[in-house]
mmCIF file of C-alpha atoms in Angstrom:
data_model
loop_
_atom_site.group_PDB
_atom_site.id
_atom_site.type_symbol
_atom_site.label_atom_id
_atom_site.label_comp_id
_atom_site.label_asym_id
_atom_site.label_seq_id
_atom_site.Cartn_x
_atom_site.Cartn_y
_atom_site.Cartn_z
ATOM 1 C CA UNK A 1 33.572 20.872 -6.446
ATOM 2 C CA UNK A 2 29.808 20.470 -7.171
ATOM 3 C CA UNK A 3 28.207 18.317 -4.261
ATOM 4 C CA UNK A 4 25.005 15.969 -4.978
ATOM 5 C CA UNK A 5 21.718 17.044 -2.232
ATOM 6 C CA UNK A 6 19.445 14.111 -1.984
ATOM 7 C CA UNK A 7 16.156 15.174 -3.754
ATOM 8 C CA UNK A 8 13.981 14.324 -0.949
ATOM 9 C CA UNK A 9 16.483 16.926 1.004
ATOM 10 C CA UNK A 10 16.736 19.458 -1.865
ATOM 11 C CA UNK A 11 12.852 19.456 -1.449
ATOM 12 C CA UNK A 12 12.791 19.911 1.952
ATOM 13 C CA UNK A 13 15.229 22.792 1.906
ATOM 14 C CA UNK A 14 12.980 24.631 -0.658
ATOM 15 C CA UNK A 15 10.403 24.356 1.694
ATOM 16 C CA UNK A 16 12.342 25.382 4.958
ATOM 17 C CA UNK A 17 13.536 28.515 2.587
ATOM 18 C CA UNK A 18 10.053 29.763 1.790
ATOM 19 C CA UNK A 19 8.464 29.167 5.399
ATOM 20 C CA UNK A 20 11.620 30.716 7.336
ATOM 21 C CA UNK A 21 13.176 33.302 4.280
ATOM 22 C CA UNK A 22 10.021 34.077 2.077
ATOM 23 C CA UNK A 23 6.512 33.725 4.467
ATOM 24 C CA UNK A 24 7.953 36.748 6.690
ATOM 25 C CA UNK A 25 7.596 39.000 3.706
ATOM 26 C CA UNK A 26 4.641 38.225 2.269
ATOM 27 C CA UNK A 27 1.653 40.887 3.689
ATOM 28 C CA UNK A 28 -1.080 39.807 1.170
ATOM 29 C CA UNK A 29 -3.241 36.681 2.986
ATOM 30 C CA UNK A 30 -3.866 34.953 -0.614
ATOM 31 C CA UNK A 31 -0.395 34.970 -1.603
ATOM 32 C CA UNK A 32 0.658 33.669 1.867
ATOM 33 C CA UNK A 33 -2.358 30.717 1.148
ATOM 34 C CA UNK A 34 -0.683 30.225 -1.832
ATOM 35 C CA UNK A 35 2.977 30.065 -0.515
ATOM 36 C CA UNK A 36 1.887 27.651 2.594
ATOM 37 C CA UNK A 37 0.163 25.437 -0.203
ATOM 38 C CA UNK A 38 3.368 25.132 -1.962
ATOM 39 C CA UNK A 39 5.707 24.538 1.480
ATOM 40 C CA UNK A 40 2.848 21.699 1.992
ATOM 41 C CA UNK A 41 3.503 19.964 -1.524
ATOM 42 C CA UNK A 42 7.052 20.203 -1.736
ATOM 43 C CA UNK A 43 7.086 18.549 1.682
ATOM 44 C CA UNK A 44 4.780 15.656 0.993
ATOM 45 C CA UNK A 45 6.810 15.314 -2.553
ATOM 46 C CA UNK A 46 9.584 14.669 -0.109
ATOM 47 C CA UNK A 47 8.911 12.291 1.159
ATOM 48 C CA UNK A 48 7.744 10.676 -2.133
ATOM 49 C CA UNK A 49 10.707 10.992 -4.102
ATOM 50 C CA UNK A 50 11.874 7.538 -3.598
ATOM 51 C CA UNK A 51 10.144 4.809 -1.859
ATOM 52 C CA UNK A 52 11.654 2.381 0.243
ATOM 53 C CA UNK A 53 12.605 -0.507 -0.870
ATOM 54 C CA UNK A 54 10.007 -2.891 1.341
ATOM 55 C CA UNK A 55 7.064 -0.859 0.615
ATOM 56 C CA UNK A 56 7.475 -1.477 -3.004
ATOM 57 C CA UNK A 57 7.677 -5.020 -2.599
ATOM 58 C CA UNK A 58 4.763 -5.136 -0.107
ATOM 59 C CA UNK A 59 2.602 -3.373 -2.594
ATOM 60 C CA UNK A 60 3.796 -5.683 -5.204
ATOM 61 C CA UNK A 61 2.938 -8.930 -2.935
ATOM 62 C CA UNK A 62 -0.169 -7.475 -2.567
ATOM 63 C CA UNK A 63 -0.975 -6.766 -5.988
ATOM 64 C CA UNK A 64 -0.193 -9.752 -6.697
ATOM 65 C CA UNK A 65 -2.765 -11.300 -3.961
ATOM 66 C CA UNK A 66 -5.629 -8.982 -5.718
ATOM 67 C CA UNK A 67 -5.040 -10.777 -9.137
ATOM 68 C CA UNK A 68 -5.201 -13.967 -8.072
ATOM 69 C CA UNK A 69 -8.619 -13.363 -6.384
ATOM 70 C CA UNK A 70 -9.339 -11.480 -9.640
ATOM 71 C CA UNK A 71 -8.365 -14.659 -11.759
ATOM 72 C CA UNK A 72 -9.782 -17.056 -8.922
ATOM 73 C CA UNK A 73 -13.335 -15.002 -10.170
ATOM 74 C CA UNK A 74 -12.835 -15.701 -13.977
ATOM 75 C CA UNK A 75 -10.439 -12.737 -15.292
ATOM 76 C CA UNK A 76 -8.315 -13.979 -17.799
ATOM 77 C CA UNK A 77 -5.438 -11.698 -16.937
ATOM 78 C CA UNK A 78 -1.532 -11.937 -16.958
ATOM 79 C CA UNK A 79 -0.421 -15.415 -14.475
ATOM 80 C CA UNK A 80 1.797 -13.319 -12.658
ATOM 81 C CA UNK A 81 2.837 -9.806 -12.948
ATOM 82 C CA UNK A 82 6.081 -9.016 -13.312
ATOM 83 C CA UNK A 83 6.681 -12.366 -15.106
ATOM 84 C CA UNK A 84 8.961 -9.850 -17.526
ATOM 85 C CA UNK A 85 10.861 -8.613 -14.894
ATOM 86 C CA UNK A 86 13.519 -10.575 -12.236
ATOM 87 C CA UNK A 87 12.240 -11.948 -9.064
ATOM 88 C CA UNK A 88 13.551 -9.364 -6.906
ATOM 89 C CA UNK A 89 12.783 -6.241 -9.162
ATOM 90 C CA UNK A 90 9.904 -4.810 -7.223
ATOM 91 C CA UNK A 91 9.488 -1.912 -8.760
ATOM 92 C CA UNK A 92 8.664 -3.942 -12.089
ATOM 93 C CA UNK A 93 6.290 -6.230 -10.357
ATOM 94 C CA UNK A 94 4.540 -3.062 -8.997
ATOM 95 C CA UNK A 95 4.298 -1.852 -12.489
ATOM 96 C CA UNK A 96 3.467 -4.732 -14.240
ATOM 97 C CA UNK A 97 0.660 -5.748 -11.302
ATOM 98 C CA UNK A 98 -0.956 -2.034 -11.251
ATOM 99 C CA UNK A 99 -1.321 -2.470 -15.045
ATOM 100 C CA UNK A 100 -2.692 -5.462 -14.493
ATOM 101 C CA UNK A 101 -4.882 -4.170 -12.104
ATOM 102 C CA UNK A 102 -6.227 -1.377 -13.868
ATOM 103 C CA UNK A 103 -7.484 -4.208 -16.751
ATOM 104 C CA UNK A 104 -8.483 -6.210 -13.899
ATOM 105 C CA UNK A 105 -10.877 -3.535 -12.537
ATOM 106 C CA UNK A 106 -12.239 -2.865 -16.184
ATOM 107 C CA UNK A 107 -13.030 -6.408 -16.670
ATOM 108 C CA UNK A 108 -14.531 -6.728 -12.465
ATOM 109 C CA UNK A 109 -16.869 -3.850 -13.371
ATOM 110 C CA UNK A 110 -18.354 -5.026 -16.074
ATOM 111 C CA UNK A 111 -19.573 -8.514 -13.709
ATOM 112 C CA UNK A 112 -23.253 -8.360 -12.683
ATOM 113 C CA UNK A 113 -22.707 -11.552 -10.067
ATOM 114 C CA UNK A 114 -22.652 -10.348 -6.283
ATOM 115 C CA UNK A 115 -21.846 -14.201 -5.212
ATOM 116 C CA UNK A 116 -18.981 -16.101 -4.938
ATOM 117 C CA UNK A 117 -15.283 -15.543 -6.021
ATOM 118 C CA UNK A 118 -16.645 -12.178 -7.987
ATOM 119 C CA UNK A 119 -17.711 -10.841 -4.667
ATOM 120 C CA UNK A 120 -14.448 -11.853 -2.919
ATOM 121 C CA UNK A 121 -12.737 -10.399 -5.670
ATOM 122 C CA UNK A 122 -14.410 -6.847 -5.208
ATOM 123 C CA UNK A 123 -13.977 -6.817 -1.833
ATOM 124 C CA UNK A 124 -9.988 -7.687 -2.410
ATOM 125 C CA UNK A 125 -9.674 -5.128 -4.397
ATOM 126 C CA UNK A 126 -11.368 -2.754 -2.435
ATOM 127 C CA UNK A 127 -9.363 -3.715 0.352
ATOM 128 C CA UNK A 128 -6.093 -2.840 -1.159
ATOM 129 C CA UNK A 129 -7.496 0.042 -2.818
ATOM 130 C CA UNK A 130 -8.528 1.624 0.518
ATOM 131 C CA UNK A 131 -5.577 0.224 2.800
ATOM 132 C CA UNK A 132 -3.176 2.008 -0.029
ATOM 133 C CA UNK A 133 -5.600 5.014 0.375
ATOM 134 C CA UNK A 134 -5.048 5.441 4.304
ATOM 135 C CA UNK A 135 -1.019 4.350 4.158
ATOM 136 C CA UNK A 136 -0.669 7.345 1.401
ATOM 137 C CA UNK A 137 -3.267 9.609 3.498
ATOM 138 C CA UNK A 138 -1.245 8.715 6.810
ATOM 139 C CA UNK A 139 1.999 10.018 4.634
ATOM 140 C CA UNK A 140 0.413 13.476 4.271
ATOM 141 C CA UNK A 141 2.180 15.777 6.168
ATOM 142 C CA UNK A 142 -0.792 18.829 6.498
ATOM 143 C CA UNK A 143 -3.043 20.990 8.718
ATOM 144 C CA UNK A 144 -5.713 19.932 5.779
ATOM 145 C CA UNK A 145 -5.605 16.332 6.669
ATOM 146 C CA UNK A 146 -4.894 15.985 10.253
#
């Protein structure tokens, strides 16, 4: 009977294999680099794999905070994202507001005025851009980051 491994486990194993069955063996220092590089990833894809339910729908609430400052300041973009999509589909709000977004920032760079909504608009944005920044840095599990 075939059994179904979680991803994020199947990942993880991979990784405990080649730290605790492969590393040992390995005498040349690059190729051990290159093999504690690859533990690294496959543990930080991990714990990527799937996300949990409430931090896509607190990315998506906040998304959706950005655009409104964004249309507060004179973008013209969608009323709200994931209009498409159900209420409770996060994942398609997420989608539909980081598309959004990526117009969004297009249409903020091109603005010349420091004052006003466009400034609190920038600094939304850059707010969310850096607090998604550090919660995805903080997720790093590595001797590089720490």
């Amino acid at each position: 009977m075939l059994s179904t491994v979680p991803v994020q486990r199947l990942l993880e194993g991979v990784a405990e294999a080649l730290h605790a069955d492969v590393a040992p063996h390995v005498d040349d220092r690059f190729a051990l680099m290159q093999l504690r590089a690859i533990e690294e990833l496959l543990v930080n894809l991990a714990g990527r794999v799937a996300w949990e339910p409430a931090e896509v729908a607190a990315e998506a609430d906040g998304l959706g905070d950005v655009l409104a400052a964004l249309r507060a300041a004179g973008w013209a973009g969608p009323a709200a994202p994931g209009a498409t999509a159900p209420p409770a589909d996060a994942a398609a709000r997420r989608a539909d507001g980081l598309a959004a977004l990526r117009e969004a920032l297009a249409w903020l760079a091109a603005r010349e005025e420091d004052g006003g909504a466009v400034a609190a608009a920038r600094e939304a944005a850059t707010a969310f851009l850096r607090e998604g920044n550090d919660r995805e840095r903080a997720r790093l599990r590595s001797g590089m980051y720490a």
